[in-house]
Amino acid sequence: MQKQDWLLVYLSLPSKSKMDLIDPIRIMKGLFLFKMEFKEVLEDFYDYKPYFYGPCSFEIYKDLLSLQLEGLVDSYSQPLSRWSYYRLTEKGQERASILIKDVSLELLAQLKVIKIKVTSLSFLDLLKEIYKKYPEYAQNTMIRFGGIL
Amino acid sequence: MTLIISLACKDGTILASDGQATFFSIGGPIRRTISKVKRLGEYKLWAASGTVGMIQKIETVFNNLPKEILNAPLTEPQLRQAILQNAHVLRVQELQRHRSLHGQGRDIEAGVADLLIVEYQGNSRIWHINPDCVDESLEEFGYGVSGSGDVFAHTLLKNFKIKELSVEQGCLIAYRVLRDAIDIGAFGLGEPIDIWVIDNSGVKQKSQPEMFALRDSYGIWMEAEEATFTNLLLKEIKKPPNPTSQK
């Protein structure tokens, strides 16, 4: 499995978001948590660096763009909305269902749990949890979770 | 219509702009997407607000300057003189053309170019040349702005200690200022936002993935601001009076 395949599989899994639309922060964070838990078994996966909002992979943005160009992913944005939202197209769903066959049941189950979790939490609670568990990725953050938030 | 921002950060200089220009046609103004930030020699960037035709004439002048002048530091008098003289000649020509058609009372309608030229060579420099070729150095203030959306930028930028920030942090602030000005609907401003950085590693334009990352950082920043307001300020206001302080 290549890293882009993992992105497609992640997008295909159920979430707590409305209409299965997911924002890039929750894509980024879900795949990060998956990587941190299973880095020993993941051969080709996204690199993350500490950024303003914790772990960030610029490659994920790049891949979301190329998957859109391939017609596998759709992006939705509304005027004044803070980010774009992503969802698999029918073609993307078909590709993901083929890829899922190569994923072990254990990894798939864990990835599902992670996606449900990251789509259940607010942005700030999600960041807070990740910063607590992986403080090395919080060093460039613009938000310090001290006594205020 | 335009908004251009330059930030003099502690480790580099930023030049950023919106991506819409207004061209004039007989049928009415036409909006088009353009790149406003341009290179000037190897170590400098420039951008201008004003009339597209005037900015294009300035660009031609820049393109024809000798390489040794183009690559000289912004503090170099020869470079400053060459640019100011050429800008002055263009301004006078434009005023003469305009007056020959409309008389002297309507100079305000003549074509203009308001320039920001920036560099980083160990120190940030922001050089502003206004349409009448009066120039000023703005690095001392930490930022320079140009264009019809400049009031938005001044309002937001006054809250930050730009000179203490890294260029990465400055890029996020530049993104926020431009995004807010565009969202508020300042006339003629629009996407795409374009951000360039000059630091010790050279001149670099932010890539599309980097711009997406800035957009999402901005989103998180707004979430955090809302939460801070709700949790800190509103709760404080709603807090019941302390009974021990009552008489």
CSV table of C-alpha atoms in Angstrom, one decimal:
chain,number,residue,atom,x,y,z
A,1,MET,CA,0.0,0.0,0.0
A,2,GLN,CA,1.3,3.4,-0.9
A,3,LYS,CA,0.6,6.5,1.2
A,4,GLN,CA,-2.0,7.8,-1.2
A,5,ASP,CA,-3.8,4.5,-1.0
A,6,TRP,CA,-4.1,4.9,2.8
A,7,LEU,CA,-5.5,8.4,2.2
A,8,LEU,CA,-8.2,6.9,0.0
A,9,VAL,CA,-9.0,4.1,2.5
A,10,TYR,CA,-9.2,6.6,5.3
A,11,LEU,CA,-11.6,8.8,3.3
A,12,SER,CA,-13.8,5.8,2.6
A,13,LEU,CA,-14.4,4.9,6.2
A,14,PRO,CA,-17.4,6.0,8.2
A,15,SER,CA,-17.2,9.2,10.2
A,16,LYS,CA,-19.2,11.3,12.6
A,17,SER,CA,-19.2,14.1,10.1
A,18,LYS,CA,-22.3,15.2,8.2
A,19,MET,CA,-22.6,13.6,4.8
A,20,ASP,CA,-19.2,12.0,5.3
A,21,LEU,CA,-17.6,15.4,4.4
A,22,ILE,CA,-14.3,15.8,6.2
A,23,ASP,CA,-12.0,18.8,6.6
A,24,PRO,CA,-8.2,18.7,6.0
A,25,ILE,CA,-7.4,19.0,9.7
A,26,ARG,CA,-9.2,15.8,10.6
A,27,ILE,CA,-7.7,14.0,7.6
A,28,MET,CA,-4.3,15.2,8.7
A,29,LYS,CA,-4.7,14.3,12.3
A,30,GLY,CA,-6.4,10.9,11.7
A,31,LEU,CA,-3.6,9.7,9.5
A,32,PHE,CA,-1.0,11.1,11.9
A,33,LEU,CA,-2.5,9.1,14.8
A,34,PHE,CA,-2.6,6.0,12.6
A,35,LYS,CA,1.0,6.5,11.7
A,36,MET,CA,2.1,7.0,15.3
A,37,GLU,CA,0.4,3.8,16.4
A,38,PHE,CA,1.5,1.6,13.5
A,39,LYS,CA,4.7,3.1,12.2
A,40,GLU,CA,6.5,-0.3,12.5
A,41,VAL,CA,4.2,-1.9,10.0
A,42,LEU,CA,3.5,1.0,7.6
A,43,GLU,CA,6.2,1.0,4.9
A,44,ASP,CA,5.3,4.0,2.9
A,45,PHE,CA,3.5,6.8,4.8
A,46,TYR,CA,3.3,10.5,5.1
A,47,ASP,CA,6.0,12.6,6.8
A,48,TYR,CA,4.9,15.0,9.4
A,49,LYS,CA,6.5,18.1,10.8
A,50,PRO,CA,5.5,20.3,13.7
A,51,TYR,CA,3.5,23.2,12.4
A,52,PHE,CA,1.1,25.9,13.6
A,53,TYR,CA,-1.6,23.3,14.3
A,54,GLY,CA,0.7,20.5,15.4
A,55,PRO,CA,1.7,17.6,13.1
A,56,CYS,CA,1.3,18.6,9.4
A,57,SER,CA,2.1,16.8,6.2
A,58,PHE,CA,2.3,19.0,3.1
A,59,GLU,CA,2.2,15.8,1.1
A,60,ILE,CA,-1.4,15.2,2.1
A,61,TYR,CA,-2.4,18.5,0.6
A,62,LYS,CA,-0.6,17.6,-2.5
A,63,ASP,CA,-2.2,14.2,-2.7
A,64,LEU,CA,-5.7,15.6,-2.1
A,65,LEU,CA,-5.1,17.9,-5.1
A,66,SER,CA,-3.9,15.0,-7.3
A,67,LEU,CA,-6.7,12.8,-6.2
A,68,GLN,CA,-9.1,15.6,-7.2
A,69,LEU,CA,-7.5,15.8,-10.6
A,70,GLU,CA,-7.9,12.1,-11.0
A,71,GLY,CA,-11.6,12.4,-10.2
A,72,LEU,CA,-11.3,10.2,-7.0
A,73,VAL,CA,-12.0,13.0,-4.5
A,74,ASP,CA,-14.4,16.0,-4.5
A,75,SER,CA,-13.7,19.2,-2.6
A,76,TYR,CA,-16.5,21.5,-1.3
A,77,SER,CA,-16.1,24.9,0.0
A,78,GLN,CA,-18.6,27.6,0.8
A,79,PRO,CA,-18.1,31.4,0.8
A,80,LEU,CA,-16.6,32.5,4.1
A,81,SER,CA,-16.0,28.9,5.2
A,82,ARG,CA,-12.7,28.3,6.9
A,83,TRP,CA,-11.7,25.3,4.9
A,84,SER,CA,-12.6,23.0,2.1
A,85,TYR,CA,-14.3,19.7,2.8
A,86,TYR,CA,-13.4,16.5,1.1
A,87,ARG,CA,-15.3,13.4,0.1
A,88,LEU,CA,-14.7,10.4,-2.2
A,89,THR,CA,-16.4,10.4,-5.6
A,90,GLU,CA,-18.1,7.2,-6.8
A,91,LYS,CA,-14.9,6.4,-8.7
A,92,GLY,CA,-12.9,7.0,-5.5
A,93,GLN,CA,-15.2,4.7,-3.5
A,94,GLU,CA,-14.7,1.9,-6.1
A,95,ARG,CA,-10.9,2.4,-5.9
A,96,ALA,CA,-11.0,2.4,-2.1
A,97,SER,CA,-13.1,-0.8,-1.9
A,98,ILE,CA,-10.4,-2.6,-3.9
A,99,LEU,CA,-7.6,-1.2,-1.8
A,100,ILE,CA,-9.4,-2.2,1.5
A,101,LYS,CA,-9.0,-5.9,0.5
A,102,ASP,CA,-5.3,-5.6,1.0
A,103,VAL,CA,-5.5,-4.1,4.5
A,104,SER,CA,-5.4,-6.4,7.5
A,105,LEU,CA,-8.5,-6.5,9.6
A,106,GLU,CA,-6.7,-5.2,12.6
A,107,LEU,CA,-5.3,-2.1,10.8
A,108,LEU,CA,-8.7,-1.4,9.2
A,109,ALA,CA,-10.5,-1.7,12.5
A,110,GLN,CA,-8.0,0.7,14.2
A,111,LEU,CA,-8.2,3.2,11.4
A,112,LYS,CA,-12.0,3.1,11.7
A,113,VAL,CA,-11.8,3.8,15.4
A,114,ILE,CA,-9.4,6.7,14.8
A,115,LYS,CA,-11.6,8.3,12.2
A,116,ILE,CA,-14.7,8.1,14.3
A,117,LYS,CA,-12.7,9.6,17.2
A,118,VAL,CA,-11.2,12.5,15.2
A,119,THR,CA,-14.5,13.4,13.6
A,120,SER,CA,-16.2,13.3,17.0
A,121,LEU,CA,-14.0,15.9,18.7
A,122,SER,CA,-13.9,19.6,18.2
A,123,PHE,CA,-10.8,21.0,16.5
A,124,LEU,CA,-9.4,22.4,19.7
A,125,ASP,CA,-10.1,19.2,21.7
A,126,LEU,CA,-8.5,17.2,19.0
A,127,LEU,CA,-5.4,19.3,19.0
A,128,LYS,CA,-5.2,19.3,22.8
A,129,GLU,CA,-5.3,15.5,22.8
A,130,ILE,CA,-2.6,15.2,20.2
A,131,TYR,CA,-0.4,17.8,21.8
A,132,LYS,CA,-0.7,15.9,25.1
A,133,LYS,CA,0.3,12.6,23.6
A,134,TYR,CA,2.9,13.9,21.1
A,135,PRO,CA,4.3,17.1,22.6
A,136,GLU,CA,7.3,17.0,20.2
A,137,TYR,CA,4.8,17.9,17.4
A,138,ALA,CA,3.4,20.9,19.3
A,139,GLN,CA,6.6,22.9,19.4
A,140,ASN,CA,5.6,25.3,16.6
A,141,THR,CA,1.9,25.6,17.6
A,142,MET,CA,0.2,28.9,17.6
A,143,ILE,CA,-2.1,27.7,20.4
A,144,ARG,CA,-0.9,27.0,23.9
A,145,PHE,CA,-3.4,25.0,25.9
A,146,GLY,CA,-2.7,26.7,29.3
A,147,GLY,CA,-5.4,28.0,31.6
A,148,ILE,CA,-7.3,29.8,28.9
A,149,LEU,CA,-8.8,27.2,26.7
B,1,MET,CA,-8.1,47.0,-6.9
B,2,THR,CA,-5.3,45.6,-4.8
B,3,LEU,CA,-3.9,44.8,-1.4
B,4,ILE,CA,-0.2,44.3,-1.0
B,5,ILE,CA,1.5,43.7,2.3
B,6,SER,CA,5.1,43.5,3.2
B,7,LEU,CA,6.3,42.3,6.6
B,8,ALA,CA,9.8,42.8,8.0
B,9,CYS,CA,10.3,39.8,10.2
B,10,LYS,CA,13.3,39.0,12.3
B,11,ASP,CA,14.7,36.4,9.9
B,12,GLY,CA,13.3,37.4,6.5
B,13,THR,CA,10.9,39.6,4.5
B,14,ILE,CA,7.5,38.8,3.2
B,15,LEU,CA,5.7,40.3,0.2
B,16,ALA,CA,2.1,39.1,-0.3
B,17,SER,CA,-0.9,40.2,-2.3
B,18,ASP,CA,-4.4,39.4,-3.4
B,19,GLY,CA,-4.8,38.0,-6.9
B,20,GLN,CA,-7.3,40.3,-8.6
B,21,ALA,CA,-6.7,43.2,-11.0
B,22,THR,CA,-9.3,45.5,-12.5
B,23,PHE,CA,-8.8,46.4,-16.2
B,24,PHE,CA,-10.8,49.1,-17.8
B,25,SER,CA,-12.8,48.5,-21.0
B,26,ILE,CA,-15.4,50.5,-22.8
B,27,GLY,CA,-18.1,48.2,-21.4
B,28,GLY,CA,-17.0,48.7,-17.8
B,29,PRO,CA,-14.3,47.4,-15.5
B,30,ILE,CA,-13.1,43.8,-16.0
B,31,ARG,CA,-11.7,41.7,-13.2
B,32,ARG,CA,-8.9,39.3,-13.9
B,33,THR,CA,-6.7,37.0,-11.9
B,34,ILE,CA,-3.0,38.1,-12.0
B,35,SER,CA,0.3,37.6,-10.1
B,36,LYS,CA,1.2,40.9,-8.6
B,37,VAL,CA,4.4,40.0,-6.8
B,38,LYS,CA,7.5,40.0,-9.1
B,39,ARG,CA,11.2,39.5,-8.8
B,40,LEU,CA,13.6,42.4,-9.0
B,41,GLY,CA,17.0,41.1,-9.6
B,42,GLU,CA,18.1,38.0,-7.6
B,43,TYR,CA,17.4,39.2,-4.1
B,44,LYS,CA,14.5,41.6,-4.2
B,45,LEU,CA,10.7,41.5,-4.8
B,46,TRP,CA,8.3,44.2,-5.8
B,47,ALA,CA,4.6,44.8,-6.2
B,48,ALA,CA,2.5,47.7,-7.0
B,49,SER,CA,-1.1,48.9,-6.7
B,50,GLY,CA,-2.6,51.4,-9.1
B,51,THR,CA,-3.4,51.5,-12.8
B,52,VAL,CA,-2.4,48.3,-14.6
B,53,GLY,CA,-0.9,50.2,-17.5
B,54,MET,CA,1.3,52.3,-15.2
B,55,ILE,CA,2.5,49.2,-13.4
B,56,GLN,CA,3.4,47.6,-16.7
B,57,LYS,CA,5.4,50.6,-17.7
B,58,ILE,CA,7.3,50.4,-14.3
B,59,GLU,CA,7.9,46.7,-15.0
B,60,THR,CA,9.4,47.5,-18.4
B,61,VAL,CA,11.7,50.1,-16.7
B,62,PHE,CA,12.8,47.5,-14.1
B,63,ASN,CA,13.5,44.9,-16.8
B,64,ASN,CA,15.8,47.3,-18.6
B,65,LEU,CA,17.9,48.2,-15.6
B,66,PRO,CA,21.5,46.9,-15.8
B,67,LYS,CA,22.1,43.7,-13.8
B,68,GLU,CA,24.6,45.3,-11.4
B,69,ILE,CA,22.0,47.9,-10.5
B,70,LEU,CA,19.2,45.4,-10.1
B,71,ASN,CA,21.2,43.2,-7.8
B,72,ALA,CA,22.6,46.1,-5.7
B,73,PRO,CA,21.2,46.3,-2.1
B,74,LEU,CA,18.2,48.6,-1.6
B,75,THR,CA,20.5,50.9,0.4
B,76,GLU,CA,22.5,51.6,-2.7
B,77,PRO,CA,22.0,55.2,-3.8
B,78,GLN,CA,22.6,54.3,-7.5
B,79,LEU,CA,19.7,51.8,-7.4
B,80,ARG,CA,17.3,54.2,-5.6
B,81,GLN,CA,18.2,57.0,-7.9
B,82,ALA,CA,17.7,54.9,-11.1
B,83,ILE,CA,14.2,53.7,-9.9
B,84,LEU,CA,13.1,57.1,-8.6
B,85,GLN,CA,14.1,58.9,-11.8
B,86,ASN,CA,12.4,56.5,-14.0
B,87,ALA,CA,9.2,56.5,-11.9
B,88,HIS,CA,9.3,60.3,-11.9
B,89,VAL,CA,9.6,60.4,-15.7
B,90,LEU,CA,6.7,58.0,-16.1
B,91,ARG,CA,4.5,60.0,-13.7
B,92,VAL,CA,5.2,63.3,-15.5
B,93,GLN,CA,4.5,61.7,-18.9
B,94,GLU,CA,1.2,60.3,-17.6
B,95,LEU,CA,0.2,63.6,-16.0
B,96,GLN,CA,1.0,65.4,-19.3
B,97,ARG,CA,-1.0,62.9,-21.3
B,98,HIS,CA,-4.0,63.2,-18.9
B,99,ARG,CA,-3.9,67.0,-18.8
B,100,SER,CA,-3.8,67.2,-22.6
B,101,LEU,CA,-7.1,65.4,-22.6
B,102,HIS,CA,-8.9,66.6,-19.5
B,103,GLY,CA,-7.2,69.8,-18.3
B,104,GLN,CA,-5.4,70.4,-15.0
B,105,GLY,CA,-8.3,70.0,-12.6
B,106,ARG,CA,-8.6,66.3,-12.9
B,107,ASP,CA,-5.1,65.1,-12.1
B,108,ILE,CA,-6.5,62.7,-9.5
B,109,GLU,CA,-7.9,60.6,-12.3
B,110,ALA,CA,-4.5,60.1,-14.0
B,111,GLY,CA,-2.8,56.7,-14.0
B,112,VAL,CA,-0.8,55.9,-10.9
B,113,ALA,CA,1.6,53.3,-9.5
B,114,ASP,CA,2.2,52.9,-5.7
B,115,LEU,CA,5.3,50.6,-5.2
B,116,LEU,CA,6.6,48.4,-2.5
B,117,ILE,CA,10.1,47.1,-3.1
B,118,VAL,CA,11.6,44.7,-0.5
B,119,GLU,CA,14.7,42.7,0.2
B,120,TYR,CA,16.4,40.7,2.9
B,121,GLN,CA,20.2,40.7,3.2
B,122,GLY,CA,20.7,40.1,6.9
B,123,ASN,CA,18.1,42.8,7.5
B,124,SER,CA,14.7,43.4,6.2
B,125,ARG,CA,14.1,46.4,4.0
B,126,ILE,CA,10.8,47.8,2.8
B,127,TRP,CA,11.0,50.7,0.4
B,128,HIS,CA,7.7,52.5,-0.5
B,129,ILE,CA,7.4,54.9,-3.5
B,130,ASN,CA,4.1,56.7,-3.6
B,131,PRO,CA,2.4,57.8,-6.9
B,132,ASP,CA,4.1,61.2,-6.8
B,133,CYS,CA,7.5,59.5,-6.3
B,134,VAL,CA,7.9,60.4,-2.7
B,135,ASP,CA,9.7,57.5,-1.1
B,136,GLU,CA,10.0,56.2,2.4
B,137,SER,CA,11.7,53.3,4.2
B,138,LEU,CA,9.2,51.3,6.3
B,139,GLU,CA,11.2,48.5,7.9
B,140,GLU,CA,11.3,50.5,11.1
B,141,PHE,CA,7.6,50.1,11.4
B,142,GLY,CA,7.7,46.4,10.7
B,143,TYR,CA,5.4,46.5,7.7
B,144,GLY,CA,4.3,48.3,4.6
B,145,VAL,CA,1.0,48.2,2.7
B,146,SER,CA,-0.3,49.4,-0.6
B,147,GLY,CA,-3.6,49.4,-2.4
B,148,SER,CA,-7.3,50.1,-2.0
B,149,GLY,CA,-7.6,47.6,0.9
B,150,ASP,CA,-4.8,49.3,2.9
B,151,VAL,CA,-7.0,50.4,5.8
B,152,PHE,CA,-8.0,46.8,6.5
B,153,ALA,CA,-4.3,45.9,6.6
B,154,HIS,CA,-3.3,48.8,8.9
B,155,THR,CA,-6.2,48.0,11.3
B,156,LEU,CA,-5.1,44.3,11.6
B,157,LEU,CA,-1.3,44.7,11.4
B,158,LYS,CA,-1.1,47.3,14.2
B,159,ASN,CA,-1.8,44.5,16.7
B,160,PHE,CA,1.3,42.5,15.9
B,161,LYS,CA,5.0,43.0,16.8
B,162,ILE,CA,6.1,42.0,13.3
B,163,LYS,CA,9.8,42.5,13.8
B,164,GLU,CA,9.8,39.9,16.6
B,165,LEU,CA,8.1,37.2,14.5
B,166,SER,CA,9.7,34.6,12.3
B,167,VAL,CA,8.9,34.6,8.6
B,168,GLU,CA,6.7,31.5,9.0
B,169,GLN,CA,4.6,33.3,11.6
B,170,GLY,CA,4.6,36.4,9.4
B,171,CYS,CA,3.2,34.4,6.5
B,172,LEU,CA,0.3,33.3,8.7
B,173,ILE,CA,-0.4,37.0,9.6
B,174,ALA,CA,-0.1,38.1,5.9
B,175,TYR,CA,-2.6,35.3,5.0
B,176,ARG,CA,-5.0,36.4,7.7
B,177,VAL,CA,-4.9,40.1,6.7
B,178,LEU,CA,-5.5,39.3,3.0
B,179,ARG,CA,-8.1,36.7,3.7
B,180,ASP,CA,-10.0,39.0,6.1
B,181,ALA,CA,-9.9,41.9,3.6
B,182,ILE,CA,-11.1,39.6,0.8
B,183,ASP,CA,-13.9,38.0,2.9
B,184,ILE,CA,-15.1,41.4,4.2
B,185,GLY,CA,-15.6,42.3,0.6
B,186,ALA,CA,-13.2,45.2,0.0
B,187,PHE,CA,-14.1,46.2,-3.5
B,188,GLY,CA,-12.0,44.4,-6.2
B,189,LEU,CA,-10.0,42.2,-3.9
B,190,GLY,CA,-10.0,38.5,-4.5
B,191,GLU,CA,-8.3,35.1,-4.5
B,192,PRO,CA,-5.8,33.7,-5.0
B,193,ILE,CA,-3.6,34.9,-2.2
B,194,ASP,CA,0.1,34.9,-3.2
B,195,ILE,CA,2.8,34.9,-0.6
B,196,TRP,CA,6.6,35.3,-1.2
B,197,VAL,CA,9.4,35.1,1.3
B,198,ILE,CA,13.0,36.3,1.1
B,199,ASP,CA,15.4,34.9,3.8
B,200,ASN,CA,18.9,33.6,4.0
B,201,SER,CA,18.0,30.7,1.7
B,202,GLY,CA,16.8,33.0,-1.1
B,203,VAL,CA,13.6,34.1,-2.7
B,204,LYS,CA,10.7,31.6,-2.6
B,205,GLN,CA,7.0,31.6,-3.4
B,206,LYS,CA,4.7,29.6,-1.1
B,207,SER,CA,3.5,26.5,-2.9
B,208,GLN,CA,-0.1,25.5,-3.2
B,209,PRO,CA,0.2,22.8,-0.4
B,210,GLU,CA,1.9,25.5,1.8
B,211,MET,CA,-1.0,27.9,1.1
B,212,PHE,CA,-3.5,25.2,2.0
B,213,ALA,CA,-1.7,24.7,5.3
B,214,LEU,CA,-1.8,28.5,6.0
B,215,ARG,CA,-5.5,28.5,5.2
B,216,ASP,CA,-6.1,25.7,7.7
B,217,SER,CA,-3.9,27.4,10.3
B,218,TYR,CA,-6.0,30.5,9.8
B,219,GLY,CA,-9.1,28.4,10.4
B,220,ILE,CA,-7.7,27.0,13.6
B,221,TRP,CA,-6.7,30.5,14.7
B,222,MET,CA,-10.3,31.7,14.2
B,223,GLU,CA,-11.6,28.7,16.2
B,224,ALA,CA,-9.2,29.5,19.0
B,225,GLU,CA,-10.2,33.2,19.0
B,226,GLU,CA,-13.9,32.3,19.3
B,227,ALA,CA,-13.2,29.8,22.1
B,228,THR,CA,-11.1,32.4,23.9
B,229,PHE,CA,-13.8,34.9,23.7
B,230,THR,CA,-16.5,32.5,24.8
B,231,ASN,CA,-14.5,30.9,27.6
B,232,LEU,CA,-12.7,33.8,29.0
B,233,LEU,CA,-14.7,37.0,28.3
B,234,LEU,CA,-18.3,35.9,28.2
B,235,LYS,CA,-17.9,33.6,31.2
B,236,GLU,CA,-16.3,36.5,33.1
B,237,ILE,CA,-19.2,38.7,32.2
B,238,LYS,CA,-21.8,36.1,33.3
B,239,LYS,CA,-20.1,35.2,36.5
B,240,PRO,CA,-22.3,35.9,39.5
B,241,PRO,CA,-21.2,38.7,41.9
B,242,ASN,CA,-18.9,37.5,44.7
B,243,PRO,CA,-21.1,37.5,47.9
B,244,THR,CA,-18.2,38.3,50.2
B,245,SER,CA,-17.7,41.6,48.4
B,246,GLN,CA,-21.3,42.7,48.9
B,247,LYS,CA,-22.1,45.0,51.8
